[in-house]
PDB file of C-alpha atoms in Angstrom:
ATOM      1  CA  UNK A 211      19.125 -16.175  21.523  1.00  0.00           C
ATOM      2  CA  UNK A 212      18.490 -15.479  25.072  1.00  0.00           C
ATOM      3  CA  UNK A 213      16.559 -12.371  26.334  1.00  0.00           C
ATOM      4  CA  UNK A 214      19.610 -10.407  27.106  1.00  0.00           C
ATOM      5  CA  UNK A 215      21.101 -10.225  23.710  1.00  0.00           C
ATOM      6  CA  UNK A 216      17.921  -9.435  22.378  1.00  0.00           C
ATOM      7  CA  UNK A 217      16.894  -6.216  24.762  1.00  0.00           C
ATOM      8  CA  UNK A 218      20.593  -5.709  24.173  1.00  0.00           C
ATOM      9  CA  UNK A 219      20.387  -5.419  20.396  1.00  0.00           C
ATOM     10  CA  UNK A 220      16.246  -4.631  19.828  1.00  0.00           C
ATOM     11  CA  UNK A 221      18.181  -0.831  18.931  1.00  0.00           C
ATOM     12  CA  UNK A 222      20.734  -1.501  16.553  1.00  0.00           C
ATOM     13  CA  UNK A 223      22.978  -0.771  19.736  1.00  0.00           C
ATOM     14  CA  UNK A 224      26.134  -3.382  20.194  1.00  0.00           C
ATOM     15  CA  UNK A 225      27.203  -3.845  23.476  1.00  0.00           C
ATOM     16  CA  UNK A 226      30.392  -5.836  24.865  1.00  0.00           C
ATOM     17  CA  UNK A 227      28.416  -8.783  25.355  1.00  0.00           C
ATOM     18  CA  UNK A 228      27.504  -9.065  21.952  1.00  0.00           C
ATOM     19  CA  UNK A 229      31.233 -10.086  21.207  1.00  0.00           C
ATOM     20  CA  UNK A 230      30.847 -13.264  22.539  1.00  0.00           C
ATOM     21  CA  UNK A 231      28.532 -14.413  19.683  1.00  0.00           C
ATOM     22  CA  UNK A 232      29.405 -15.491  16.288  1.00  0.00           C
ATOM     23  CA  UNK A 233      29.505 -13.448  13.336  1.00  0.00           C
ATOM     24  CA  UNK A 234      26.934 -15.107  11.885  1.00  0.00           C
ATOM     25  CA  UNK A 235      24.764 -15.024  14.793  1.00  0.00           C
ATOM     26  CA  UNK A 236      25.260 -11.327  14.999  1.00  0.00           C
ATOM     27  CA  UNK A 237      24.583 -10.642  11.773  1.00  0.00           C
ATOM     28  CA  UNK A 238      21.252 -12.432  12.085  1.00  0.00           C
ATOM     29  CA  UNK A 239      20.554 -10.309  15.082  1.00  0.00           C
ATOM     30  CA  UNK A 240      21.387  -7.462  13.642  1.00  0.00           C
ATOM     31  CA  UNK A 241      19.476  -7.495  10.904  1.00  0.00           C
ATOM     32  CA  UNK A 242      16.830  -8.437  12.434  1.00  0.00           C
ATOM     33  CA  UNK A 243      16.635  -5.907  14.693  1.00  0.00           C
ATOM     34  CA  UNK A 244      17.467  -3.137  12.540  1.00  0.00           C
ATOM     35  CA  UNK A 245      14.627  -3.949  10.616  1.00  0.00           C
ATOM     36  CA  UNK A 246      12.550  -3.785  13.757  1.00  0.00           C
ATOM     37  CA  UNK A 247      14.015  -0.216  14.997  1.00  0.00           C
ATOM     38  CA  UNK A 248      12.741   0.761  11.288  1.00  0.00           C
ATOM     39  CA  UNK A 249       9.712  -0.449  11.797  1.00  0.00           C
ATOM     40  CA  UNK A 250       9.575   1.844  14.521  1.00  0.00           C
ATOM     41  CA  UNK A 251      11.011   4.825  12.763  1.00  0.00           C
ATOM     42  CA  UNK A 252       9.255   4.319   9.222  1.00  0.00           C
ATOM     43  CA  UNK A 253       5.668   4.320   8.160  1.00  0.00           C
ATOM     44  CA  UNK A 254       5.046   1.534   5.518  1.00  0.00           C
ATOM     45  CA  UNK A 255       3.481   2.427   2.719  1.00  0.00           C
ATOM     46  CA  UNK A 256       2.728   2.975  -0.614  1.00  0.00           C
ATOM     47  CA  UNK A 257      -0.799   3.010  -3.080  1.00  0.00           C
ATOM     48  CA  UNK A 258      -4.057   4.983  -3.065  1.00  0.00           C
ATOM     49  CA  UNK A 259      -7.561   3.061  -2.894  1.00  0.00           C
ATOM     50  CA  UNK A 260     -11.145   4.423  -2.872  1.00  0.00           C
ATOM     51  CA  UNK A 261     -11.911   2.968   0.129  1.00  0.00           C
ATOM     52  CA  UNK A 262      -9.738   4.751   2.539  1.00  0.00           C
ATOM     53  CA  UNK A 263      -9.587   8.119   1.418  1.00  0.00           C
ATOM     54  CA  UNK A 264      -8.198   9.405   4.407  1.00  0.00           C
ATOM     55  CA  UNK A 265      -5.465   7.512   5.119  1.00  0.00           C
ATOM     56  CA  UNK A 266      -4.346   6.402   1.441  1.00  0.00           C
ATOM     57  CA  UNK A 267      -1.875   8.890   0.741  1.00  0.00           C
ATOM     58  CA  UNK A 268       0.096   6.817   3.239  1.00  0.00           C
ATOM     59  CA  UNK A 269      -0.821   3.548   3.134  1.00  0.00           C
ATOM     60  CA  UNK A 270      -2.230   1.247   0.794  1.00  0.00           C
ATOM     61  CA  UNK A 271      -5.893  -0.128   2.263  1.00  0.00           C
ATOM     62  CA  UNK A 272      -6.142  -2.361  -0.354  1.00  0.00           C
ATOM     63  CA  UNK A 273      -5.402  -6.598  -0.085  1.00  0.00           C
ATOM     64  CA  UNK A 274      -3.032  -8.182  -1.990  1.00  0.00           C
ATOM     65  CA  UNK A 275      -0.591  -4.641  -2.497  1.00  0.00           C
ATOM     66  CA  UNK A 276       2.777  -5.132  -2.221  1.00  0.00           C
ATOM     67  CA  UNK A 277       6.254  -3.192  -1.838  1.00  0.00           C
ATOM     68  CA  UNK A 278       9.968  -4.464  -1.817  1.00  0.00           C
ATOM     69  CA  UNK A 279      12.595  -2.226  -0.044  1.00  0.00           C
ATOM     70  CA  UNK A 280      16.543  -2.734  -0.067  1.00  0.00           C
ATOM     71  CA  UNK A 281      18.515  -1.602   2.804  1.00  0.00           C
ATOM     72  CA  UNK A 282      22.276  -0.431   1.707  1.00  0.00           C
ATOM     73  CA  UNK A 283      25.133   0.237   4.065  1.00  0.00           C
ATOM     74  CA  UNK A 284      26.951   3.742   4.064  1.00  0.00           C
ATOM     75  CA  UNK A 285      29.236   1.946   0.810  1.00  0.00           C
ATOM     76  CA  UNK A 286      25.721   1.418  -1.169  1.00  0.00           C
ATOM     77  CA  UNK A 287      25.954  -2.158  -0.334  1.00  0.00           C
ATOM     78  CA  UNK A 288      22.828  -4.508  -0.079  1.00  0.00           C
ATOM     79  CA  UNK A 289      22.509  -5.354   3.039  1.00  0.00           C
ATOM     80  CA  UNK A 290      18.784  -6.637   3.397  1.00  0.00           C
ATOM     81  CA  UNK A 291      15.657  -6.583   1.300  1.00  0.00           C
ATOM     82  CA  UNK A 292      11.994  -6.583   2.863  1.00  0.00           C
ATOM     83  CA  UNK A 293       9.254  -7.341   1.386  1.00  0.00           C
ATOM     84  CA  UNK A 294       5.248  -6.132   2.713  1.00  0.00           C
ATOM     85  CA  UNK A 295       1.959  -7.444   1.551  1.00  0.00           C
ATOM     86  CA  UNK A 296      -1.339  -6.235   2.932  1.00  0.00           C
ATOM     87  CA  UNK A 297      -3.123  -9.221   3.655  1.00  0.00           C
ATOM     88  CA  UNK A 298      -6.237  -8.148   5.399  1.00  0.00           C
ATOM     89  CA  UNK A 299      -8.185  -5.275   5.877  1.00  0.00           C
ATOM     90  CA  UNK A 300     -11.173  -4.797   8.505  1.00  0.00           C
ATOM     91  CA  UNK A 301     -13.846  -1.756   8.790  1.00  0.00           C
ATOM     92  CA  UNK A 302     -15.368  -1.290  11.778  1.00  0.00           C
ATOM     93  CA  UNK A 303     -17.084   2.152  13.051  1.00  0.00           C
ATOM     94  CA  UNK A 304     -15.213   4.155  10.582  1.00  0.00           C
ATOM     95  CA  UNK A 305     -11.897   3.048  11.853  1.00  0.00           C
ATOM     96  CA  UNK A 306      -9.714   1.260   9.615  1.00  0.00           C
ATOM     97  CA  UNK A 307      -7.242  -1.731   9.837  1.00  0.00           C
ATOM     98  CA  UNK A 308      -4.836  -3.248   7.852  1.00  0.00           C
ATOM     99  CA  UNK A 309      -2.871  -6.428   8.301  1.00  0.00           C
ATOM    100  CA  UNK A 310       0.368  -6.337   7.202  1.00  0.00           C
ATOM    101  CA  UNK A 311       2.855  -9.293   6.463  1.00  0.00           C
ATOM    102  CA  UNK A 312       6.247  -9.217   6.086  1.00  0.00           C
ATOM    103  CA  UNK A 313       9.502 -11.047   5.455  1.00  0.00           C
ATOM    104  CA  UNK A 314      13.052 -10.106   5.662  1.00  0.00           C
ATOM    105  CA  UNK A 315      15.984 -11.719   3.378  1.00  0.00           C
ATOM    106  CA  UNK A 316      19.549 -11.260   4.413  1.00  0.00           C
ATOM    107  CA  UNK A 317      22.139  -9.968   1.283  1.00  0.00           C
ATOM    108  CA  UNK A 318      22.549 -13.318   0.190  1.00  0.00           C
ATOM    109  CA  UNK A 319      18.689 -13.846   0.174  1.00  0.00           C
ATOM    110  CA  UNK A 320      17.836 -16.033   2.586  1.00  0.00           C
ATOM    111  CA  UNK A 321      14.660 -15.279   4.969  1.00  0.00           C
ATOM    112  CA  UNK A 322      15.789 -14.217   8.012  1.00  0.00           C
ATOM    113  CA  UNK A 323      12.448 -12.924   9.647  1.00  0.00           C
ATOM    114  CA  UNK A 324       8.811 -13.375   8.356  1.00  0.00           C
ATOM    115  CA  UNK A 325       5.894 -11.711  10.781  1.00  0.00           C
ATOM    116  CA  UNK A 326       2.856  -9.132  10.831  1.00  0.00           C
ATOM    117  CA  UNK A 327       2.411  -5.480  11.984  1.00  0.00           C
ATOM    118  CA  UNK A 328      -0.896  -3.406  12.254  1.00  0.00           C
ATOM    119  CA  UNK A 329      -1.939   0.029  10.710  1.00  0.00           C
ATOM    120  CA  UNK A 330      -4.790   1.708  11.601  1.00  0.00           C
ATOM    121  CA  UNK A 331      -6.665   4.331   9.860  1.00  0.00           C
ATOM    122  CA  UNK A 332      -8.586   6.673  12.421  1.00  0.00           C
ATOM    123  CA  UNK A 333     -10.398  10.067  12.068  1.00  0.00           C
ATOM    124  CA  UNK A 334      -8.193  10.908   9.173  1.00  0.00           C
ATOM    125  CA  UNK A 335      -4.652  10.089  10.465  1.00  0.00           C
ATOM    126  CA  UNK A 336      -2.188   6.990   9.834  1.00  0.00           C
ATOM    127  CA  UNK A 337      -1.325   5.261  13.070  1.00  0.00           C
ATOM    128  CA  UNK A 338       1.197   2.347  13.246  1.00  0.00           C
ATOM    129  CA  UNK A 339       0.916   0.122  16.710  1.00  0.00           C
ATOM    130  CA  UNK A 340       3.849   0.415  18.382  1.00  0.00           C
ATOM    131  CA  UNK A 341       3.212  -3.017  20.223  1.00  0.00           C
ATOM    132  CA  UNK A 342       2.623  -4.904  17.336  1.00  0.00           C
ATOM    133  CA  UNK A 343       6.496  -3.842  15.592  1.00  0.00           C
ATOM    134  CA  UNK A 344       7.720  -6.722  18.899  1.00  0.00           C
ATOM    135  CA  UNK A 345       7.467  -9.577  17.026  1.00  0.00           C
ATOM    136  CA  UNK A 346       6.320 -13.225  18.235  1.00  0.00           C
ATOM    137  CA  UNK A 347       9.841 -14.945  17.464  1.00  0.00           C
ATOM    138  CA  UNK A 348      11.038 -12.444  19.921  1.00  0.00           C
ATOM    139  CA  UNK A 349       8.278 -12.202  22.233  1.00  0.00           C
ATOM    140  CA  UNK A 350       9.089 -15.953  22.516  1.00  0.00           C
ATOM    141  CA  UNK A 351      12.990 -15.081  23.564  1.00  0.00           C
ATOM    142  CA  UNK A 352      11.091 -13.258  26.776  1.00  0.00           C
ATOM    143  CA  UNK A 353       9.985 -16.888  27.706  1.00  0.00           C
ATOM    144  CA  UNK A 354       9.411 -16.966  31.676  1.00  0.00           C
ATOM    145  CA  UNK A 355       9.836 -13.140  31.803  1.00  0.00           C
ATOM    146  CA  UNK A 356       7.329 -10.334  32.061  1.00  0.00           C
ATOM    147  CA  UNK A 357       7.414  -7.847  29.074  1.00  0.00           C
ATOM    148  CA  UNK A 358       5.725  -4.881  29.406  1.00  0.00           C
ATOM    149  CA  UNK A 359       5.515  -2.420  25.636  1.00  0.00           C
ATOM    150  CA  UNK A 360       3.993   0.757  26.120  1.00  0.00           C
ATOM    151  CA  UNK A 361       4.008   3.714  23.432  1.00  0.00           C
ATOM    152  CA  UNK A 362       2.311   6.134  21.023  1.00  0.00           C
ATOM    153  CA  UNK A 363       1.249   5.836  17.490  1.00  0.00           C
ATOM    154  CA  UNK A 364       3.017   7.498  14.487  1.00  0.00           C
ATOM    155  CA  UNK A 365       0.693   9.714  12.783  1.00  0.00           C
ATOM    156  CA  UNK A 366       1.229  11.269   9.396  1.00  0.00           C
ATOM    157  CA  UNK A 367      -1.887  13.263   8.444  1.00  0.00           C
ATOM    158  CA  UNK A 368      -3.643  12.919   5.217  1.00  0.00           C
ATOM    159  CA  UNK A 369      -3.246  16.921   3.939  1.00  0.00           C
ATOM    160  CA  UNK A 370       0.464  16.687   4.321  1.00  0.00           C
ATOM    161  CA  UNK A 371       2.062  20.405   3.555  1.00  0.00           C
ATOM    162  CA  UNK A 372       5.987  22.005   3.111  1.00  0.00           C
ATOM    163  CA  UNK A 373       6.972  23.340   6.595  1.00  0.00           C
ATOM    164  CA  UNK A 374       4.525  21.335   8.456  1.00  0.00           C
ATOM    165  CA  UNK A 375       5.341  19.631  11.971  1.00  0.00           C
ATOM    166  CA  UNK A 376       4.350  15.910  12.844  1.00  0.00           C
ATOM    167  CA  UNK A 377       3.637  14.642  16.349  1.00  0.00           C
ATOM    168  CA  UNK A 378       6.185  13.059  18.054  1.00  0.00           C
ATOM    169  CA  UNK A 379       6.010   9.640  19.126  1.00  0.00           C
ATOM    170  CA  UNK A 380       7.651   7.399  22.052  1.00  0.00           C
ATOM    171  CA  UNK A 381       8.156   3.480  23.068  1.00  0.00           C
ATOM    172  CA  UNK A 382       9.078   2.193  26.389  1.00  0.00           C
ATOM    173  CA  UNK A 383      10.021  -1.439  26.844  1.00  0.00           C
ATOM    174  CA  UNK A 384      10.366  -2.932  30.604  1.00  0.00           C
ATOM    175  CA  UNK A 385      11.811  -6.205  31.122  1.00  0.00           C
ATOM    176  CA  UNK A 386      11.083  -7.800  34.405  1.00  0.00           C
ATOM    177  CA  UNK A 387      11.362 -10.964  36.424  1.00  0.00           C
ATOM    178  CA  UNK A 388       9.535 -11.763  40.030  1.00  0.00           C
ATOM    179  CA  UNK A 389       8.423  -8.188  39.774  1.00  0.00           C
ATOM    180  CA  UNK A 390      11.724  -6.838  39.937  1.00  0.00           C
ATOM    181  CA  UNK A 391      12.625  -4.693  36.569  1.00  0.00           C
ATOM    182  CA  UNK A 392      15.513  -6.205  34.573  1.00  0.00           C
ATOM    183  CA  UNK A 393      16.193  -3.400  31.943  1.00  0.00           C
ATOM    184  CA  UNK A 394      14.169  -1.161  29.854  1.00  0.00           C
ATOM    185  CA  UNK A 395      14.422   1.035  27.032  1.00  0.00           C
ATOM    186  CA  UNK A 396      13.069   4.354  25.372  1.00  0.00           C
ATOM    187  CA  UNK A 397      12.698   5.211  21.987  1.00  0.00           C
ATOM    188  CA  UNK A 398      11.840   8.482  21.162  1.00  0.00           C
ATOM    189  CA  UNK A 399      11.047  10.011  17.787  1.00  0.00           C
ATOM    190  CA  UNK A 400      10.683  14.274  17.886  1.00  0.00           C
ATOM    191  CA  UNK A 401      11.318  17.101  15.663  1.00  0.00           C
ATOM    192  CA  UNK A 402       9.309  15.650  12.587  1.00  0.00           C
ATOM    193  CA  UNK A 403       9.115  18.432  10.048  1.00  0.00           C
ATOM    194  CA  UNK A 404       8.262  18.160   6.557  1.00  0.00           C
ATOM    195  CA  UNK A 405      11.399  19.892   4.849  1.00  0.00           C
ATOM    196  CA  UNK A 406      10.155  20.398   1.525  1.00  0.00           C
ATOM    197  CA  UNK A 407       9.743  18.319  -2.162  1.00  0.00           C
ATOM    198  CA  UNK A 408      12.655  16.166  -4.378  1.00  0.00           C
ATOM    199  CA  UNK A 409      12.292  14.005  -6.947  1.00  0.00           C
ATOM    200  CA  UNK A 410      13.905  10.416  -6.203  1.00  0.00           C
ATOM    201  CA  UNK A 411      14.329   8.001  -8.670  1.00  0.00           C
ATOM    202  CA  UNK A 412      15.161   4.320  -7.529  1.00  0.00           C
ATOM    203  CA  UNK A 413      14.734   0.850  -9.109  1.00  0.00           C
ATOM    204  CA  UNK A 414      11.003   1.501  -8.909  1.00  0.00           C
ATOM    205  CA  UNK A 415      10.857   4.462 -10.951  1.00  0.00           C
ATOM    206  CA  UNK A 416      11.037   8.132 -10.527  1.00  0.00           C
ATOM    207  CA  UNK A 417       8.855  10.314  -7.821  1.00  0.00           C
ATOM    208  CA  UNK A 418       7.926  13.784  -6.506  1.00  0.00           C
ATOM    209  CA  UNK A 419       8.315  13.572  -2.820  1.00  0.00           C
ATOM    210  CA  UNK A 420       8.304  15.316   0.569  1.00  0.00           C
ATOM    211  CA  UNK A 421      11.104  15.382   2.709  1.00  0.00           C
ATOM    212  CA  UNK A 422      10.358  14.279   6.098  1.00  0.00           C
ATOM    213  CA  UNK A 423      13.320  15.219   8.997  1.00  0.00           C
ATOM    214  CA  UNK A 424      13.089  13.755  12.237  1.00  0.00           C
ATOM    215  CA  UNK A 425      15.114  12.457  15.485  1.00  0.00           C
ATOM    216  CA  UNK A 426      15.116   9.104  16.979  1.00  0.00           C
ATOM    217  CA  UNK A 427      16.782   9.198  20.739  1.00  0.00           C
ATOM    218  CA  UNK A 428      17.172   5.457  22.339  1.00  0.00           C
ATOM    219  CA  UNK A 429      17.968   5.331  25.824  1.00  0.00           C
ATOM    220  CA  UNK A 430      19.230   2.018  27.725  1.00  0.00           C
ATOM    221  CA  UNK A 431      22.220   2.286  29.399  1.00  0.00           C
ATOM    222  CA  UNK A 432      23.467   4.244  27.428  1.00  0.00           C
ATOM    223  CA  UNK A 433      21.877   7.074  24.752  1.00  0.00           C
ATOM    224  CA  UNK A 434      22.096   6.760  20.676  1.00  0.00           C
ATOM    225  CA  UNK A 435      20.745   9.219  18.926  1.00  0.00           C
ATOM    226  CA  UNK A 436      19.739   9.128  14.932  1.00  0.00           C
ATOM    227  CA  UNK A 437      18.771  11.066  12.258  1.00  0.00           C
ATOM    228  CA  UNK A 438      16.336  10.361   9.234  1.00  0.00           C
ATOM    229  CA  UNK A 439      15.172  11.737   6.435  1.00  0.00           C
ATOM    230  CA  UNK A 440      12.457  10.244   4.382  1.00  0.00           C
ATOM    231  CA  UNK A 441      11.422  10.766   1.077  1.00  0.00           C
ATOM    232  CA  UNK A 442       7.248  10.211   0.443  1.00  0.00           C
ATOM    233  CA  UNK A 443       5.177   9.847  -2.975  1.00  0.00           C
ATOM    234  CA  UNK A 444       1.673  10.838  -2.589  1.00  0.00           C
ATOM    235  CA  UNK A 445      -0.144   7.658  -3.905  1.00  0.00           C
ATOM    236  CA  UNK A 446       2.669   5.295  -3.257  1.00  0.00           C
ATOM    237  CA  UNK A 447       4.468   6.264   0.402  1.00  0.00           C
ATOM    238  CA  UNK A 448       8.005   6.083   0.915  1.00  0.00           C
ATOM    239  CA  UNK A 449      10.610   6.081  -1.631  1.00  0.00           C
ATOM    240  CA  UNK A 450      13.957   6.317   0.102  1.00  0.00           C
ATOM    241  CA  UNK A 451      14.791   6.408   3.621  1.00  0.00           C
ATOM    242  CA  UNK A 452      18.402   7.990   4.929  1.00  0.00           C
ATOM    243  CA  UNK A 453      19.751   7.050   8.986  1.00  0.00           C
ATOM    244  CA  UNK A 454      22.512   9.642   9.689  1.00  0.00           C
ATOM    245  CA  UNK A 455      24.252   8.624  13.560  1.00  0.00           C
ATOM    246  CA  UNK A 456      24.658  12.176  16.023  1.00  0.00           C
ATOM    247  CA  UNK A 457      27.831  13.759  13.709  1.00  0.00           C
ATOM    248  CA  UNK A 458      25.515  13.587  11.099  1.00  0.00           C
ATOM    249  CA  UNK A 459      27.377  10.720   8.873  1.00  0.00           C
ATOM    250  CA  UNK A 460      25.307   8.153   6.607  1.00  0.00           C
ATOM    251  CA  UNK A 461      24.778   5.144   8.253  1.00  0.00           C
ATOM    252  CA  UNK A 462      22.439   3.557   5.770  1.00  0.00           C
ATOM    253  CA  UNK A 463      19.703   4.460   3.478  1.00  0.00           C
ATOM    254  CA  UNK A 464      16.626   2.303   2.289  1.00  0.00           C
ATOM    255  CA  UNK A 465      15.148   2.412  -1.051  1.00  0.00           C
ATOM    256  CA  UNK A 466      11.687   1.179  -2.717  1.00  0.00           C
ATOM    257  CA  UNK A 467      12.617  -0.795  -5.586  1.00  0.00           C
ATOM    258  CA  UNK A 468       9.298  -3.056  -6.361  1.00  0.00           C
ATOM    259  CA  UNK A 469       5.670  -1.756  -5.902  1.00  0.00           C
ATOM    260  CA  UNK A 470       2.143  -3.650  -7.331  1.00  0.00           C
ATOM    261  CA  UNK A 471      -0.789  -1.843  -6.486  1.00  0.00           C
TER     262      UNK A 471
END
């Protein structure tokens, strides 16, 4: 996979030169990357724990927790399943970190990505680091070129209210060579609004959530934009997860369907 194809499909975006791969190989890619785009989009979480108050409507501060989403096409299809475990957590002048691993499994269950991802916990907000969603097996890809990731955090605060706007948030990613810039892209999330409350039931059980709306707009070359709704259980984080394209059609939806505190 050479650096091109992977810029080229980092945003679930497929462009003529994808065509020259093989299914298979674009499949993998794909996947991959549309689990990184969520990543981007999707704060992972899910238990409460006594030792980050804070943050742990949100998150789950706490080693050794674990959550298993499935991704479905618009047909309710499996396409993916992902599983997160929290494998460390450090303290250190009131600010909170959490280490998160995680591994991806294509519809026919084989691993198709394994890696880690940071949260923070910081004056009473969740914040994800953007830089840390660009994995190493990628990074690697970049060999012999200069990557530069630049962006703000995702913050969902603790006291989390009907009618309530969230920050917005924004990635850049600059691709260069000799100093001269290659390509680049933006990813920018706005208009996060909590909508109101549903109760979602998936494989995991039943919950009273809060609908989250926002906007994702990714720029390179050309512009995609996407909408997504998420569904969030105080003490266990997201339930369901919904990616509507710019008319406003399903794309694919995410569900939590395993959870051990």
């Amino acid at each position: 996979m050479d650096f091109f194809n992977v810029i080229l499909t980092f945003a679930g975006m497929e462009f003529p030169i994808l065509h020259y791969l093989t299914d298979e190989t674009k499949t993998e890619i794909q996947e991959i990357m549309k689990f990184r785009i969520l990543l981007v989009l999707m704060p992972l979480s899910f238990a409460l724990n006594s030792v980050a108050q804070d943050c742990s409507t949100f998150f789950p501060f706490k080693e050794g927790a674990y959550m298993e989403y499935t991704t479905f096409n618009k047909k309710g299809k499996v396409e993916s399943v992902t599983e997160n475990t929290v494998k460390v957590i450090n303290e250190d002048d009131g600010e909170i970190e959490a280490e998160v691993s995680t591994v991806l499994k294509d519809k026919k269950g084989k691993e198709s990505y394994s890696g880690t991802y940071q949260v923070f916990c910081k004056d009473g907000k969740l914040l994800m680091d953007v830089n840390s969603m660009f994995n190493p097996a990628m990074q690697q890809s970049f060999s012999g070129y200069e990557v530069t990731i630049e962006g703000d955090a995702l913050s969902f605060p603790n006291d989390i209210e009907v009618g309530q706007e969230l920050p917005d948030a924004s990635s850049k990613i600059t691709t260069a060579a000799s100093g001269i810039n290659i390509a680049s892209m933006n990813i920018e999330i706005t208009d996060r609004k909590v909508e109101g409350k549903a109760t979602i039931s998936t494989e995991a059980g039943s919950f009273e959530c809060y609908k989250i709306s926002q906007t994702s707009n990714i720029k390179m070359m050309i512009s995609r934009s996407y909408s997504t709704v998420e569904y969030f259980a105080e003490g266990v984080g997201v339930v369901r997860s919904e990616t509507y394209d710019g008319g406003g059609k399903l794309q694919s939806y995410m569900e939590l369907t395993a959870i051990e505190k």
